[in-house]
């Protein structure tokens, strides 16, 4: 049995997103934003002493090591003024501080 895949662009809440449609029993669409992706090589690409700017699927992200030694990833904008959190700094307790008004973010 041959399997045919078609790809199409669809509009999702004002953003373009690629979806895969299969004509077999596995379903109609694949949501690219609900999948796990490798972001970066932690030992080689990310500096644990500062916020690191990343991009995935057109989204700006920030990664940092929190106070427990775990890497955290958020959208790269402060909810207060949309300032990039990657321009902020890490505090001694592992929180990420926004450079604009000093809002601090934990990993959870």
PDB file of C-alpha atoms in Angstrom:
ATOM      1  CA  UNK A   1       0.000   0.000   0.000  1.00  0.00           C
ATOM      2  CA  UNK A   2       1.332   3.437  -0.901  1.00  0.00           C
ATOM      3  CA  UNK A   3       1.158   6.253   1.577  1.00  0.00           C
ATOM      4  CA  UNK A   4       0.629   9.795   0.299  1.00  0.00           C
ATOM      5  CA  UNK A   5       1.464  12.877   2.351  1.00  0.00           C
ATOM      6  CA  UNK A   6       0.476  16.410   1.483  1.00  0.00           C
ATOM      7  CA  UNK A   7       1.777  19.578   3.061  1.00  0.00           C
ATOM      8  CA  UNK A   8      -0.149  22.815   3.308  1.00  0.00           C
ATOM      9  CA  UNK A   9       0.111  26.179   5.023  1.00  0.00           C
ATOM     10  CA  UNK A  10      -2.775  27.104   7.289  1.00  0.00           C
ATOM     11  CA  UNK A  11      -3.494  30.282   9.217  1.00  0.00           C
ATOM     12  CA  UNK A  12      -3.613  29.774  13.010  1.00  0.00           C
ATOM     13  CA  UNK A  13      -4.535  32.831  15.075  1.00  0.00           C
ATOM     14  CA  UNK A  14      -2.752  35.183  12.675  1.00  0.00           C
ATOM     15  CA  UNK A  15       0.399  33.050  12.340  1.00  0.00           C
ATOM     16  CA  UNK A  16       1.406  30.694   9.554  1.00  0.00           C
ATOM     17  CA  UNK A  17       1.941  27.123  10.633  1.00  0.00           C
ATOM     18  CA  UNK A  18       2.851  24.127   8.505  1.00  0.00           C
ATOM     19  CA  UNK A  19       0.689  21.081   8.991  1.00  0.00           C
ATOM     20  CA  UNK A  20       1.060  17.591   7.548  1.00  0.00           C
ATOM     21  CA  UNK A  21      -2.035  15.801   6.364  1.00  0.00           C
ATOM     22  CA  UNK A  22      -2.010  12.034   5.868  1.00  0.00           C
ATOM     23  CA  UNK A  23      -4.654  10.193   3.914  1.00  0.00           C
ATOM     24  CA  UNK A  24      -4.252   7.029   5.978  1.00  0.00           C
ATOM     25  CA  UNK A  25      -5.415   5.831   9.383  1.00  0.00           C
ATOM     26  CA  UNK A  26      -2.858   7.863  11.400  1.00  0.00           C
ATOM     27  CA  UNK A  27      -4.867  11.069  11.410  1.00  0.00           C
ATOM     28  CA  UNK A  28      -5.207  14.322   9.580  1.00  0.00           C
ATOM     29  CA  UNK A  29      -2.746  16.825  11.122  1.00  0.00           C
ATOM     30  CA  UNK A  30       0.501  17.149  13.024  1.00  0.00           C
ATOM     31  CA  UNK A  31       0.878  20.106  15.383  1.00  0.00           C
ATOM     32  CA  UNK A  32       4.523  21.223  15.159  1.00  0.00           C
ATOM     33  CA  UNK A  33       4.188  23.364  18.305  1.00  0.00           C
ATOM     34  CA  UNK A  34       3.234  20.422  20.532  1.00  0.00           C
ATOM     35  CA  UNK A  35       6.340  18.354  19.800  1.00  0.00           C
ATOM     36  CA  UNK A  36       9.682  18.159  21.654  1.00  0.00           C
ATOM     37  CA  UNK A  37      12.721  19.629  19.920  1.00  0.00           C
ATOM     38  CA  UNK A  38      16.417  19.746  20.806  1.00  0.00           C
ATOM     39  CA  UNK A  39      17.256  23.402  21.449  1.00  0.00           C
ATOM     40  CA  UNK A  40      21.030  23.579  21.777  1.00  0.00           C
ATOM     41  CA  UNK A  41      24.046  21.652  22.978  1.00  0.00           C
ATOM     42  CA  UNK A  42      24.104  22.683  26.622  1.00  0.00           C
ATOM     43  CA  UNK A  43      27.820  22.145  27.192  1.00  0.00           C
ATOM     44  CA  UNK A  44      28.901  23.856  23.977  1.00  0.00           C
ATOM     45  CA  UNK A  45      26.342  26.523  23.063  1.00  0.00           C
ATOM     46  CA  UNK A  46      24.784  27.832  26.285  1.00  0.00           C
ATOM     47  CA  UNK A  47      26.445  29.963  28.941  1.00  0.00           C
ATOM     48  CA  UNK A  48      25.089  29.001  32.403  1.00  0.00           C
ATOM     49  CA  UNK A  49      26.049  32.425  33.818  1.00  0.00           C
ATOM     50  CA  UNK A  50      23.745  34.521  31.632  1.00  0.00           C
ATOM     51  CA  UNK A  51      20.413  34.395  29.741  1.00  0.00           C
ATOM     52  CA  UNK A  52      20.778  32.826  26.284  1.00  0.00           C
ATOM     53  CA  UNK A  53      18.695  33.960  23.301  1.00  0.00           C
ATOM     54  CA  UNK A  54      17.343  31.104  21.128  1.00  0.00           C
ATOM     55  CA  UNK A  55      14.884  30.776  18.266  1.00  0.00           C
ATOM     56  CA  UNK A  56      12.652  27.804  17.461  1.00  0.00           C
ATOM     57  CA  UNK A  57       9.933  27.663  14.794  1.00  0.00           C
ATOM     58  CA  UNK A  58      10.130  31.439  14.427  1.00  0.00           C
ATOM     59  CA  UNK A  59       9.615  32.060  18.155  1.00  0.00           C
ATOM     60  CA  UNK A  60      12.154  34.014  20.227  1.00  0.00           C
ATOM     61  CA  UNK A  61      13.052  32.126  23.409  1.00  0.00           C
ATOM     62  CA  UNK A  62      15.382  32.623  26.365  1.00  0.00           C
ATOM     63  CA  UNK A  63      17.180  29.810  28.211  1.00  0.00           C
ATOM     64  CA  UNK A  64      18.930  30.068  31.575  1.00  0.00           C
ATOM     65  CA  UNK A  65      20.152  27.847  34.371  1.00  0.00           C
ATOM     66  CA  UNK A  66      18.044  28.327  37.512  1.00  0.00           C
ATOM     67  CA  UNK A  67      19.133  28.076  41.155  1.00  0.00           C
ATOM     68  CA  UNK A  68      18.702  24.280  41.192  1.00  0.00           C
ATOM     69  CA  UNK A  69      21.045  23.785  38.227  1.00  0.00           C
ATOM     70  CA  UNK A  70      18.262  23.010  35.730  1.00  0.00           C
ATOM     71  CA  UNK A  71      17.917  24.720  32.376  1.00  0.00           C
ATOM     72  CA  UNK A  72      14.688  26.688  31.888  1.00  0.00           C
ATOM     73  CA  UNK A  73      13.190  28.075  28.676  1.00  0.00           C
ATOM     74  CA  UNK A  74      10.597  30.859  28.389  1.00  0.00           C
ATOM     75  CA  UNK A  75       9.304  33.097  25.636  1.00  0.00           C
ATOM     76  CA  UNK A  76      11.817  35.907  25.233  1.00  0.00           C
ATOM     77  CA  UNK A  77       9.617  38.761  26.359  1.00  0.00           C
ATOM     78  CA  UNK A  78       8.571  40.148  29.702  1.00  0.00           C
ATOM     79  CA  UNK A  79       4.783  40.052  30.126  1.00  0.00           C
ATOM     80  CA  UNK A  80       4.898  43.585  31.559  1.00  0.00           C
ATOM     81  CA  UNK A  81       6.501  45.546  28.680  1.00  0.00           C
ATOM     82  CA  UNK A  82       7.569  42.858  26.152  1.00  0.00           C
ATOM     83  CA  UNK A  83      11.242  43.667  26.763  1.00  0.00           C
ATOM     84  CA  UNK A  84      13.478  40.723  25.751  1.00  0.00           C
ATOM     85  CA  UNK A  85      14.284  38.675  28.858  1.00  0.00           C
ATOM     86  CA  UNK A  86      17.511  37.597  27.139  1.00  0.00           C
ATOM     87  CA  UNK A  87      18.749  41.147  27.802  1.00  0.00           C
ATOM     88  CA  UNK A  88      18.162  40.699  31.538  1.00  0.00           C
ATOM     89  CA  UNK A  89      20.445  39.126  34.108  1.00  0.00           C
ATOM     90  CA  UNK A  90      20.584  36.139  36.418  1.00  0.00           C
ATOM     91  CA  UNK A  91      20.300  36.775  40.130  1.00  0.00           C
ATOM     92  CA  UNK A  92      22.182  34.843  42.840  1.00  0.00           C
ATOM     93  CA  UNK A  93      19.065  32.759  43.611  1.00  0.00           C
ATOM     94  CA  UNK A  94      18.792  31.630  39.949  1.00  0.00           C
ATOM     95  CA  UNK A  95      15.876  33.864  38.996  1.00  0.00           C
ATOM     96  CA  UNK A  96      15.915  35.719  35.682  1.00  0.00           C
ATOM     97  CA  UNK A  97      15.503  39.479  36.134  1.00  0.00           C
ATOM     98  CA  UNK A  98      13.996  41.691  33.424  1.00  0.00           C
ATOM     99  CA  UNK A  99      16.267  44.618  32.581  1.00  0.00           C
ATOM    100  CA  UNK A 100      13.392  47.121  32.280  1.00  0.00           C
ATOM    101  CA  UNK A 101      11.554  47.117  35.639  1.00  0.00           C
ATOM    102  CA  UNK A 102      13.346  44.357  37.504  1.00  0.00           C
ATOM    103  CA  UNK A 103      10.578  41.742  37.420  1.00  0.00           C
ATOM    104  CA  UNK A 104      12.064  38.379  38.404  1.00  0.00           C
ATOM    105  CA  UNK A 105      11.102  34.966  37.044  1.00  0.00           C
ATOM    106  CA  UNK A 106      11.641  31.535  38.594  1.00  0.00           C
ATOM    107  CA  UNK A 107      11.878  28.410  36.507  1.00  0.00           C
ATOM    108  CA  UNK A 108       8.356  27.261  37.375  1.00  0.00           C
TER     109      UNK A 108
END
